[in-house]
Coordinates of C-alpha atoms in Angstrom, one line a residue:
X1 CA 17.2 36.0 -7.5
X2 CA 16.4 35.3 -3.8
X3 CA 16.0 31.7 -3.1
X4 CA 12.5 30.8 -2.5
X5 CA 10.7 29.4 0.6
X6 CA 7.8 27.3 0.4
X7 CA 5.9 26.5 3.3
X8 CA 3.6 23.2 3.5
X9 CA 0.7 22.4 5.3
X10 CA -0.2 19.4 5.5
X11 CA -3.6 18.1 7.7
X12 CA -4.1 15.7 10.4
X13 CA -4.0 12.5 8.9
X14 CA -1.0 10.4 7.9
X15 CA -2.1 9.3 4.3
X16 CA -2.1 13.4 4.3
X17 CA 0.8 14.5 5.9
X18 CA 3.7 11.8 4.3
X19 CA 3.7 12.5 0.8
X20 CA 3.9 16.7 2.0
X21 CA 6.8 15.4 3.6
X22 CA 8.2 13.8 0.3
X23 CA 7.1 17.2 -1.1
X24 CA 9.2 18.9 1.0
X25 CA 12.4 16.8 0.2
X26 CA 11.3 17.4 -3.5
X27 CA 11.9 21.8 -3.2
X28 CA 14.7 21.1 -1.2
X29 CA 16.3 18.8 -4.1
X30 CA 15.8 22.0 -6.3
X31 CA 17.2 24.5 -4.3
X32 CA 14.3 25.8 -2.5
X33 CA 13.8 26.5 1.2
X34 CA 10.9 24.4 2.7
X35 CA 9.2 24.2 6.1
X36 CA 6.5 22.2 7.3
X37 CA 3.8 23.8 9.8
X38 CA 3.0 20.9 11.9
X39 CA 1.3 19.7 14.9
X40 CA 3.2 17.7 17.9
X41 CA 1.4 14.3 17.0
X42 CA 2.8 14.7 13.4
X43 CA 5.9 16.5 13.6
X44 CA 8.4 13.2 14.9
X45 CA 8.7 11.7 11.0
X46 CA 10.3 15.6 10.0
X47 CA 12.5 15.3 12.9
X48 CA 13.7 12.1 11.7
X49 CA 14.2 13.1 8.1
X50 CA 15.9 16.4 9.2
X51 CA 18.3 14.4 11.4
X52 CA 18.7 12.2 8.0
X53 CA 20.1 15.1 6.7
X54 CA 17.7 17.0 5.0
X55 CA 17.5 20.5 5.5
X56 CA 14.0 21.1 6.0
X57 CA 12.3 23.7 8.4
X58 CA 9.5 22.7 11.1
X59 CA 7.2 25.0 13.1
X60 CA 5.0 23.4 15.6
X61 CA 1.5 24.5 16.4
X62 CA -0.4 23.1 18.8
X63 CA -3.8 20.8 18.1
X64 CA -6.7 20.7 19.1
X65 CA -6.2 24.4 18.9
X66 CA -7.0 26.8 21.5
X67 CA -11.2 27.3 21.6
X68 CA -11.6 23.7 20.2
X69 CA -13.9 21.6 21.7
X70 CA -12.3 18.5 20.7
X71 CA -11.9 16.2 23.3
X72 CA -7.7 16.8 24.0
X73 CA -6.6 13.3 22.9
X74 CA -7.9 13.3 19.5
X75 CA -5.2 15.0 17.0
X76 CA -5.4 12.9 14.2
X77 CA -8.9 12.0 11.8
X78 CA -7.8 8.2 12.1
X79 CA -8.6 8.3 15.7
X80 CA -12.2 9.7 15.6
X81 CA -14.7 6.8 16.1
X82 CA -18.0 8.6 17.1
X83 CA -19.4 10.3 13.9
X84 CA -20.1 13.2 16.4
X85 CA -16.7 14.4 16.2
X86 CA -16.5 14.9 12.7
X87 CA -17.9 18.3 13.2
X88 CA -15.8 19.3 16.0
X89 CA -12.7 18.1 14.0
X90 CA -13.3 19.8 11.2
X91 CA -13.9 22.7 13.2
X92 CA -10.8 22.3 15.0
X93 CA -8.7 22.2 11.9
X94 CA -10.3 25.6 10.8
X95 CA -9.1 27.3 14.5
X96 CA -5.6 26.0 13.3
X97 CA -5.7 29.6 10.9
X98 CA -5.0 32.0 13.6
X99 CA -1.6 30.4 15.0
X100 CA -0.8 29.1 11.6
X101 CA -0.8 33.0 10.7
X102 CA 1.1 33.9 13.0
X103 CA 3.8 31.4 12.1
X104 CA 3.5 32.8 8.7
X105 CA 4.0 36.5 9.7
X106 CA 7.4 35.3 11.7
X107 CA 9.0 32.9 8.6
X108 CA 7.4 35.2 6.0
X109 CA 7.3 32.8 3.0
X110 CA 6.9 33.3 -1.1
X111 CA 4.2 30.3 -1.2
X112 CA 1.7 28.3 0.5
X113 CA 1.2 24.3 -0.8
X114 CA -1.4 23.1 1.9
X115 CA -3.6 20.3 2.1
X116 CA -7.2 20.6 -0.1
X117 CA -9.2 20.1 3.4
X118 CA -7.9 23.3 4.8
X119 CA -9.5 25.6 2.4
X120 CA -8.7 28.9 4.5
X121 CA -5.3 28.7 3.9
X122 CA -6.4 30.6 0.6
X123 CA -7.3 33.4 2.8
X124 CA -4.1 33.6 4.9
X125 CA -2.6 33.2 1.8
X126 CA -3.9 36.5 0.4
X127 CA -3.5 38.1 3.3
X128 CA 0.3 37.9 3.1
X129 CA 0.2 38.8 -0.7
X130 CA 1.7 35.4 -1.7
X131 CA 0.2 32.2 -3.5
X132 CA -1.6 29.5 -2.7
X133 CA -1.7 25.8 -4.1
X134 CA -3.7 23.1 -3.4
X135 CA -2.3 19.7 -2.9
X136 CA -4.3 17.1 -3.8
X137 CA -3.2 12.9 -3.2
X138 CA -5.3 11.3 -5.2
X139 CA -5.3 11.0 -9.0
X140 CA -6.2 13.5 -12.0
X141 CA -8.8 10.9 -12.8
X142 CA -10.9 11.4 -9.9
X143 CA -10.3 15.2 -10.0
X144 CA -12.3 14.6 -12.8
X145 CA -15.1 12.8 -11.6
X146 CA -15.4 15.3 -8.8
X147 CA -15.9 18.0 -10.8
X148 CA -18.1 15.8 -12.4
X149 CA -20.3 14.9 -9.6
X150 CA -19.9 18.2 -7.4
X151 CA -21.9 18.1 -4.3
X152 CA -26.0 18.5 -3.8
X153 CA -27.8 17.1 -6.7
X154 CA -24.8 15.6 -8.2
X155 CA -26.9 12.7 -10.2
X156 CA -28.3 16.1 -12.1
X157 CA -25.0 15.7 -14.1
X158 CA -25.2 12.3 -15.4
X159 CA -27.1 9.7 -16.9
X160 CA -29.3 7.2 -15.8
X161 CA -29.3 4.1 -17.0
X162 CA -31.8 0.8 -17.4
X163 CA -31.0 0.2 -14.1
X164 CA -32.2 2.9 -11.9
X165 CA -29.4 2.1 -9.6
X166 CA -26.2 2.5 -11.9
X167 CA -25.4 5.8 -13.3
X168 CA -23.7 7.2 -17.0
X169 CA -20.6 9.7 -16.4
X170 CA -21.2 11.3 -19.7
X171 CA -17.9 14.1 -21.4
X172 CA -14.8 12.0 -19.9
X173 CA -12.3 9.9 -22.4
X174 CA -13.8 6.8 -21.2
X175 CA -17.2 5.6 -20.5
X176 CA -17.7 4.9 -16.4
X177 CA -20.3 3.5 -14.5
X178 CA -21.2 3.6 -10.7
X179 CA -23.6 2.1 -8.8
X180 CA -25.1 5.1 -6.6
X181 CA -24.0 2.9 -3.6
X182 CA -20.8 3.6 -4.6
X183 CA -21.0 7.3 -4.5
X184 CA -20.3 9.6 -1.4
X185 CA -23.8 9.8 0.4
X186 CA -22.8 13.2 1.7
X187 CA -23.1 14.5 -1.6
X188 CA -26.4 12.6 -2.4
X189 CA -28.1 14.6 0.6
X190 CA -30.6 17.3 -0.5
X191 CA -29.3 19.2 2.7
X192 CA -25.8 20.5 3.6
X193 CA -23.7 18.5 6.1
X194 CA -20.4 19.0 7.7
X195 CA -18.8 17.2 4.5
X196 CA -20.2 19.3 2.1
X197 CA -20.0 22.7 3.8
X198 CA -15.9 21.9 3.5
X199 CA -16.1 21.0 0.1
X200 CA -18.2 24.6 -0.9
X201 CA -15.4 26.1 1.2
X202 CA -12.8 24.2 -1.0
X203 CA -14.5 25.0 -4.3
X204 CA -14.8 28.9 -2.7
X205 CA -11.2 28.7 -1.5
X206 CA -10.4 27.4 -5.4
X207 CA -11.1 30.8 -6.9
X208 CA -8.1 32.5 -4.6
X209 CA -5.9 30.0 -5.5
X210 CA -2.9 29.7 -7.9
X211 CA -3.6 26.1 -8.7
X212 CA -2.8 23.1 -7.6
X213 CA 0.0 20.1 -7.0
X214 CA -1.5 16.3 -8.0
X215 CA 0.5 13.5 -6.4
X216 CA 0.5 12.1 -10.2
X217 CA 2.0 11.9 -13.5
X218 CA 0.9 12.3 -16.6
X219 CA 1.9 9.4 -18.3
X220 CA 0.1 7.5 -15.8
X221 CA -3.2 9.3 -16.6
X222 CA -2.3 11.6 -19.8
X223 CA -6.0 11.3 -20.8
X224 CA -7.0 12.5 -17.2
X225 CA -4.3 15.2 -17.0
X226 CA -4.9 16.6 -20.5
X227 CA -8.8 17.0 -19.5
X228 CA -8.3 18.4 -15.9
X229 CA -6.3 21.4 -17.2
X230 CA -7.5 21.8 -20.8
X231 CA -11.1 20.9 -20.5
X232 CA -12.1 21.6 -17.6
X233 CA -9.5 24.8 -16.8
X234 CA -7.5 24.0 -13.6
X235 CA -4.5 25.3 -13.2
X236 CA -2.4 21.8 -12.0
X237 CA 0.9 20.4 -11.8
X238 CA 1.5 16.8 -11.7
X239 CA 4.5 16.2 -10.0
X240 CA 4.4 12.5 -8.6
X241 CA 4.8 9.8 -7.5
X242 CA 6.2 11.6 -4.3
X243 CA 6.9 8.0 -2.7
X244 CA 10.0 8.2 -5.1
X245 CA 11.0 11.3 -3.3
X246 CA 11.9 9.0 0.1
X247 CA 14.6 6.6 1.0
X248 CA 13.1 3.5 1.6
X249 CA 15.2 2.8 4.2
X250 CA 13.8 6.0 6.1
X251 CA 10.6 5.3 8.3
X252 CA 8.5 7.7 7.4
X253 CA 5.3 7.5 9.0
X254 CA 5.1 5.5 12.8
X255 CA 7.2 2.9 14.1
X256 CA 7.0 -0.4 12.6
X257 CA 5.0 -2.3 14.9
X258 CA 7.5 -5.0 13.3
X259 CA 11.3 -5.5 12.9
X260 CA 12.0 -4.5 9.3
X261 CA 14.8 -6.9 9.2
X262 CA 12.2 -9.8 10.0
X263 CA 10.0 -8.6 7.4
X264 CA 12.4 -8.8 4.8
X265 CA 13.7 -11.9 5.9
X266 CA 10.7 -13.3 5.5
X267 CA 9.7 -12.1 2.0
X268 CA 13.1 -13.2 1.0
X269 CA 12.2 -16.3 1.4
X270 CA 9.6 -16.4 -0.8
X271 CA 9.7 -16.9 -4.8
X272 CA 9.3 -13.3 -7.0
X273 CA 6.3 -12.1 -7.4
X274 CA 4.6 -15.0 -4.9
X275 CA 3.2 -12.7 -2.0
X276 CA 0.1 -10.9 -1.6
X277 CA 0.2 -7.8 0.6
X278 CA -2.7 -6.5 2.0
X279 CA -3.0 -3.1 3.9
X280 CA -5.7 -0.2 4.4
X281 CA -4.4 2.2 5.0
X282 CA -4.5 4.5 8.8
X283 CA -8.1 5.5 7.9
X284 CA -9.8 2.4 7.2
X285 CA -11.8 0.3 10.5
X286 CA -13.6 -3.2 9.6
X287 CA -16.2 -4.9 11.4
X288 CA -15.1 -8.0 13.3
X289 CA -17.2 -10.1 10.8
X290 CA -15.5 -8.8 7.5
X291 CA -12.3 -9.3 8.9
X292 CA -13.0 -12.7 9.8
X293 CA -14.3 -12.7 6.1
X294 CA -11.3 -11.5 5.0
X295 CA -9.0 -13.9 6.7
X296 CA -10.9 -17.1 5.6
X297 CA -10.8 -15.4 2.5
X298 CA -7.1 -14.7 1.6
X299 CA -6.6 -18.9 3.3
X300 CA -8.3 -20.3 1.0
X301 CA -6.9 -18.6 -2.0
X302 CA -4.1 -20.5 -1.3
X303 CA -1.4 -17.6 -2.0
X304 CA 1.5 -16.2 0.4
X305 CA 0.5 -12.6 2.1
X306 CA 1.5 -9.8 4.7
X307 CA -1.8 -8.6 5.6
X308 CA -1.4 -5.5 8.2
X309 CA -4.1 -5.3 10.6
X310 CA -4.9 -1.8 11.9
X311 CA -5.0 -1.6 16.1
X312 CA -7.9 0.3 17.0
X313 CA -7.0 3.2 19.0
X314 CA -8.1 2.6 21.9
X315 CA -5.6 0.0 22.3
X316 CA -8.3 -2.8 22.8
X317 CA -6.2 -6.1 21.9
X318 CA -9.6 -8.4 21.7
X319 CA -9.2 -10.3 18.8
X320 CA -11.8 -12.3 18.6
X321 CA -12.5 -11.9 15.2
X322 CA -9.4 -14.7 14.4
X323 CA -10.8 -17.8 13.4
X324 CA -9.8 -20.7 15.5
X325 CA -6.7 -21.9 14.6
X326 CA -6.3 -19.6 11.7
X327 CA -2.4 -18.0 12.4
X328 CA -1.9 -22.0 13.1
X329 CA -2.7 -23.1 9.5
X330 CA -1.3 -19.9 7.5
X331 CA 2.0 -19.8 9.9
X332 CA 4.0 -21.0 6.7
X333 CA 1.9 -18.8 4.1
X334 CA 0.9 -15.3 6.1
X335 CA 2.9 -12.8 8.0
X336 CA 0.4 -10.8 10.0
X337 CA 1.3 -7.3 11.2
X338 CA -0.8 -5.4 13.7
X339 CA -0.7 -2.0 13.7
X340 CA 2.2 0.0 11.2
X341 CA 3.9 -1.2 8.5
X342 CA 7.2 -0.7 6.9
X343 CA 5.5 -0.1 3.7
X344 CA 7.8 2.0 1.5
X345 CA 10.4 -1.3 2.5
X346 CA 8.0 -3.4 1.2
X347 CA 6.2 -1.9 -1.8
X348 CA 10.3 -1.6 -2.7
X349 CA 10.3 -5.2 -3.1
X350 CA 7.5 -5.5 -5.0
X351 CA 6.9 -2.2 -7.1
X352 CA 5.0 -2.8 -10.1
X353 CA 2.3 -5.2 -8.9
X354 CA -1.4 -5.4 -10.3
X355 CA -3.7 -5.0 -7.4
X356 CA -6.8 -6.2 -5.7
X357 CA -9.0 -3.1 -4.7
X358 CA -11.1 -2.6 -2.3
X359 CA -12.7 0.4 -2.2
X360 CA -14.5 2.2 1.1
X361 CA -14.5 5.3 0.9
X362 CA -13.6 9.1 0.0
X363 CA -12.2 8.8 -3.8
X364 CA -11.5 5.0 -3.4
X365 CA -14.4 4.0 -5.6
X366 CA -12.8 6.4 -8.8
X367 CA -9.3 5.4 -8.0
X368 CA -10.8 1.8 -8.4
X369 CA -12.2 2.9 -11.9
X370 CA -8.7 4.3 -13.4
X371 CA -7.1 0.6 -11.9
X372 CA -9.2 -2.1 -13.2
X373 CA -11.1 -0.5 -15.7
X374 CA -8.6 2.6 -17.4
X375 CA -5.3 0.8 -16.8
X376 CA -6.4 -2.4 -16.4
X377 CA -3.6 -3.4 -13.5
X378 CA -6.3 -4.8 -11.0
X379 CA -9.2 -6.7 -9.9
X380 CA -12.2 -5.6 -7.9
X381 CA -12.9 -7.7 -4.9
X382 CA -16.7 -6.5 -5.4
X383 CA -17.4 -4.0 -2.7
X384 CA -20.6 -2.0 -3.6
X385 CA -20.8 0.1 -0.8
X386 CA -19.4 3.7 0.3
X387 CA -18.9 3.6 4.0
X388 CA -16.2 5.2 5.9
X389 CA -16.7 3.1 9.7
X390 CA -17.1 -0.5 9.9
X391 CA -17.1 -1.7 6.5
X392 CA -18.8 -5.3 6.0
X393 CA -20.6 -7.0 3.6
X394 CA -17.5 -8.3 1.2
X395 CA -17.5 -12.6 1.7
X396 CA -14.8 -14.9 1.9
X397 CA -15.6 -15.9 -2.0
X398 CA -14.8 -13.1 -3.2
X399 CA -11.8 -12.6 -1.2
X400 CA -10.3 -15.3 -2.5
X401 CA -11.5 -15.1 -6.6
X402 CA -10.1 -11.7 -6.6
X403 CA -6.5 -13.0 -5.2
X404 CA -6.3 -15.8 -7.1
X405 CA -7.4 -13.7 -9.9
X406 CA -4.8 -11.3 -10.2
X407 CA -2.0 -14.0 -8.7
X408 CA -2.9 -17.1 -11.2
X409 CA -5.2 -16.4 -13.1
X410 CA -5.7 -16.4 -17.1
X411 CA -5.2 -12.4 -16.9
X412 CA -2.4 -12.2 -14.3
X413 CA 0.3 -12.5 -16.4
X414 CA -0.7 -9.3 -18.6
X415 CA -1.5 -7.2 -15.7
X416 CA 1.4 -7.4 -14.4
X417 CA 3.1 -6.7 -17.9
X418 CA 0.9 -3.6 -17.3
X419 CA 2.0 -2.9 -14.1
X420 CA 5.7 -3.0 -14.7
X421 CA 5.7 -0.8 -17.8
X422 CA 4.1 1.9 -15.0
X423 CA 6.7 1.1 -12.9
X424 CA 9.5 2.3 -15.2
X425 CA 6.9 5.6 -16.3
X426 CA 7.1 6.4 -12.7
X427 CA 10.5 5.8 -12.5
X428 CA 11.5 8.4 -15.6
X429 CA 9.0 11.0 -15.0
X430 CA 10.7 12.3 -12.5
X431 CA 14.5 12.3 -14.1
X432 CA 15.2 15.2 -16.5
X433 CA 12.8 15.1 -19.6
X434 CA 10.2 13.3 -17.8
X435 CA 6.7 15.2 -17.1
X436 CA 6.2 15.4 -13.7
X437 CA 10.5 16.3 -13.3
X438 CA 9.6 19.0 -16.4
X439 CA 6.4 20.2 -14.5
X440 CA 8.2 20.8 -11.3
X441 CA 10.4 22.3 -13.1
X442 CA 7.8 25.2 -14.6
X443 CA 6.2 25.3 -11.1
X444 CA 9.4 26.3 -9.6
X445 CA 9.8 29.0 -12.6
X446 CA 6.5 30.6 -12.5
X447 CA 6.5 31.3 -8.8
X448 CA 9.8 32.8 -8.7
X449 CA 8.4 35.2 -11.5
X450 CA 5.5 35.8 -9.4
X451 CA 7.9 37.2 -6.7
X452 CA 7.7 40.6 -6.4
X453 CA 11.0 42.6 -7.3
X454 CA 10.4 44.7 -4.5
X455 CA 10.2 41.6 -2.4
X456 CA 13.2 40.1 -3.7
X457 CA 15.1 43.4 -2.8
X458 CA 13.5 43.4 1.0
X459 CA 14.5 39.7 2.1

């Protein structure tokens, strides 16, 4: 049997393209040949893992593609601060189909596993008479709850409550509320918008498609899993967490803005299980206000931190948000880092933490659900609000009630009982016997079957 070559296409966001990457060193684990289509801004962490030794492919494409009318210096979503550009974004990334095509037709792959925002990869999937799969990075959980809510109307599928602003999601395993607030206001809009016209392209682009990857495991979320593919019919494969899939010591998204060494250093010399770290994410932007909020916040909780605080991108080093002689009085406690992270260094130390969420936007709100409320490994810090651009409205009280919550408080102790037994689940699932190792496993299986002979004899 000829060996199999998966392409991946990941889209133009980090929190998107790293754990394809992981992906990637997953197939080639197994045997498989796998090459990422990339653009520039995105292709240096593949060069780094290739000259790390692993044999995985990269094709370049350029972006903003050719007919875009991005302005040329945007290439990633993190960067777009004008809602205006969503549009012409989302528009670029669908120009990306012609000379991703044409990468195809030269590398002629058995399978396509790209992102879920780049729906027509479904149709240049089927025009080369090979599969597609989905990936999605968030959980089974809120796969659920999108198919749930769907888009237009989506409050037509649940039940309203004595309070006309919290809302009943009736048919899961567990009973969840949400404040509407909470919920994606693209969807609430009687009207499509550049949001939901992707996600009708999605749930169109779902019909072509073999079915799909989740960067989860199901004894994480067997309740979650079990309803995704049995109750409500998807075709999915949990094969996570892919963050296992990387060396820790390999940087894998931008340069540490920070010495690693430095950073270790310095959580070494704090006590186990003493230090708070606070991050996110490349997507995430914060009003001055809240993150003055947040830093008065996480002082007078009293408990040691790393909090990374992401540089806007147009390199605009004001910081006036720092409250006068804040770094002064936390010097001891907090180690501030502006800009990247050497994340998978750090969560290493500390794997199997409860967590505070915070929730903004996209699935954050669900994925807070199956945290504080399913596995009960967290504390909310109280956000009510969807908002995907300056987030505000979270004070300094609550900042600090949820740390000390999950740190010293009368729970604390049995979260984090919580949170190490997942830490071992994620450790085994992906050894032989474990779920997402087994899944993988029946992945690879079922697409070699779907091979053609003929194609095996012509390669």
């Amino acid at each position: 049997m000829k060996q199999l070559h998966i392409v991946l296409i990941p889209s133009m966001a980090q929190g998107h393209m790293i754990p394809m990457l992981d992906m990637a060193k997953l197939f080639t684990s197994r045997g498989l040949i796998a090459t990422i289509i990339a653009t520039p801004s995105f292709s240096a962490p593949i060069t780094k893992s290739q000259l790390s030794g692993f044999d995985i492919g990269l094709s370049v494409t350029p972006f903003p593609p050719q007919g875009s009318s991005l302005p040329p210096n945007i290439v990633s979503f993190g960067q777009i601060t004008d809602p205006d550009l969503n549009s012409k974004f989302l528009r670029a990334m669908e120009l990306l189909q012609e000379p991703v095509e044409a990468i195809l037709q030269q590398i002629r792959p058995d399978c396509i596993i790209s992102d879920m925002f780049l729906p027509w990869t479904a149709d240049s999937a089927a025009k080369f008479g090979i599969p597609r799969l989905a990936f999605y990075g968030t959980s089974f959980f809120a796969q659920c709850l999108l198919e749930k809510f769907g888009i237009h109307k989506p409050l037509d599928n649940v039940t309203m409550t004595s309070d006309p602003e919290v809302i009943l999601v009736p048919g899961l395993p567990h009973e969840l509320k949400f404040e509407i607030s909470q919920l994606c206001p693209f969807f609430l809009e009687e009207t499509a918008n550049d949001f939901t016209r992707v996600f009708e392209k999605m749930n169109e682009a779902w019909k072509k498609t073999y079915g799909e990857v989740v960067n989860s495991f199901n004894e994480l979320e067997s309740a979650y899993a079990n309803h995704y593919t049995n109750v409500i019919g998807r075709k999915a494969w949990g094969i996570g967490p892919l963050l296992l899939c990387s060396d820790k010591n390999l940087q894998r998204g931008k340069e540490s803005t920070i010495d690693e060494h430095e950073c270790l250093a310095w959580l070494d010399s704090k006590r186990p299980n003493s230090v708070v770290y606070v991050c996110f994410g490349s997507l995430a932007t914060f009003s001055r206000a809240q993150l003055a909020e947040t830093a008065a916040g996480l002082e007078a909780s009293g408990q040691d931190f790393i909090w990374v605080v992401r540089k806007n991108e147009e390199g605009d080093e004001e910081e006036d948000w720092v409250p006068l002689g804040f770094e002064e009085r936390v010097r001891n406690k907090g180690l501030i880092i502006r800009g990247w992270a050497p994340q998978v260094m750090i969560l290493g130390v500390c794997a199997g933490m409860p967590m505070v969420t915070w929730p903004l936007f996209g699935d954050q709100f669900f994925n807070e659900k199956l945290v504080t409320e399913v596995l009960g490994i967290g504390v909310s810090v109280g956000n009510k609000r969807w908002m995907m651009r300056d987030s505000e409205g979270v004070e300094r009280e609550a900042v600090a009630r949820a740390v000390e919550e999950v740190m010293v408080g009368g729970g604390a102790a049995e979260m984090r009982r919580r949170a190490e037994n997942y830490k071992e689940m994620a450790k085994k699932t992906i050894e032989e016997g474990g779920s997402s190792y087994n899944n993988l496993n029946t992945l690879i299986e079922e697409l070699s079957n779907y091979v053609a002979p003929t194609k095996q004899d012509t390669n």
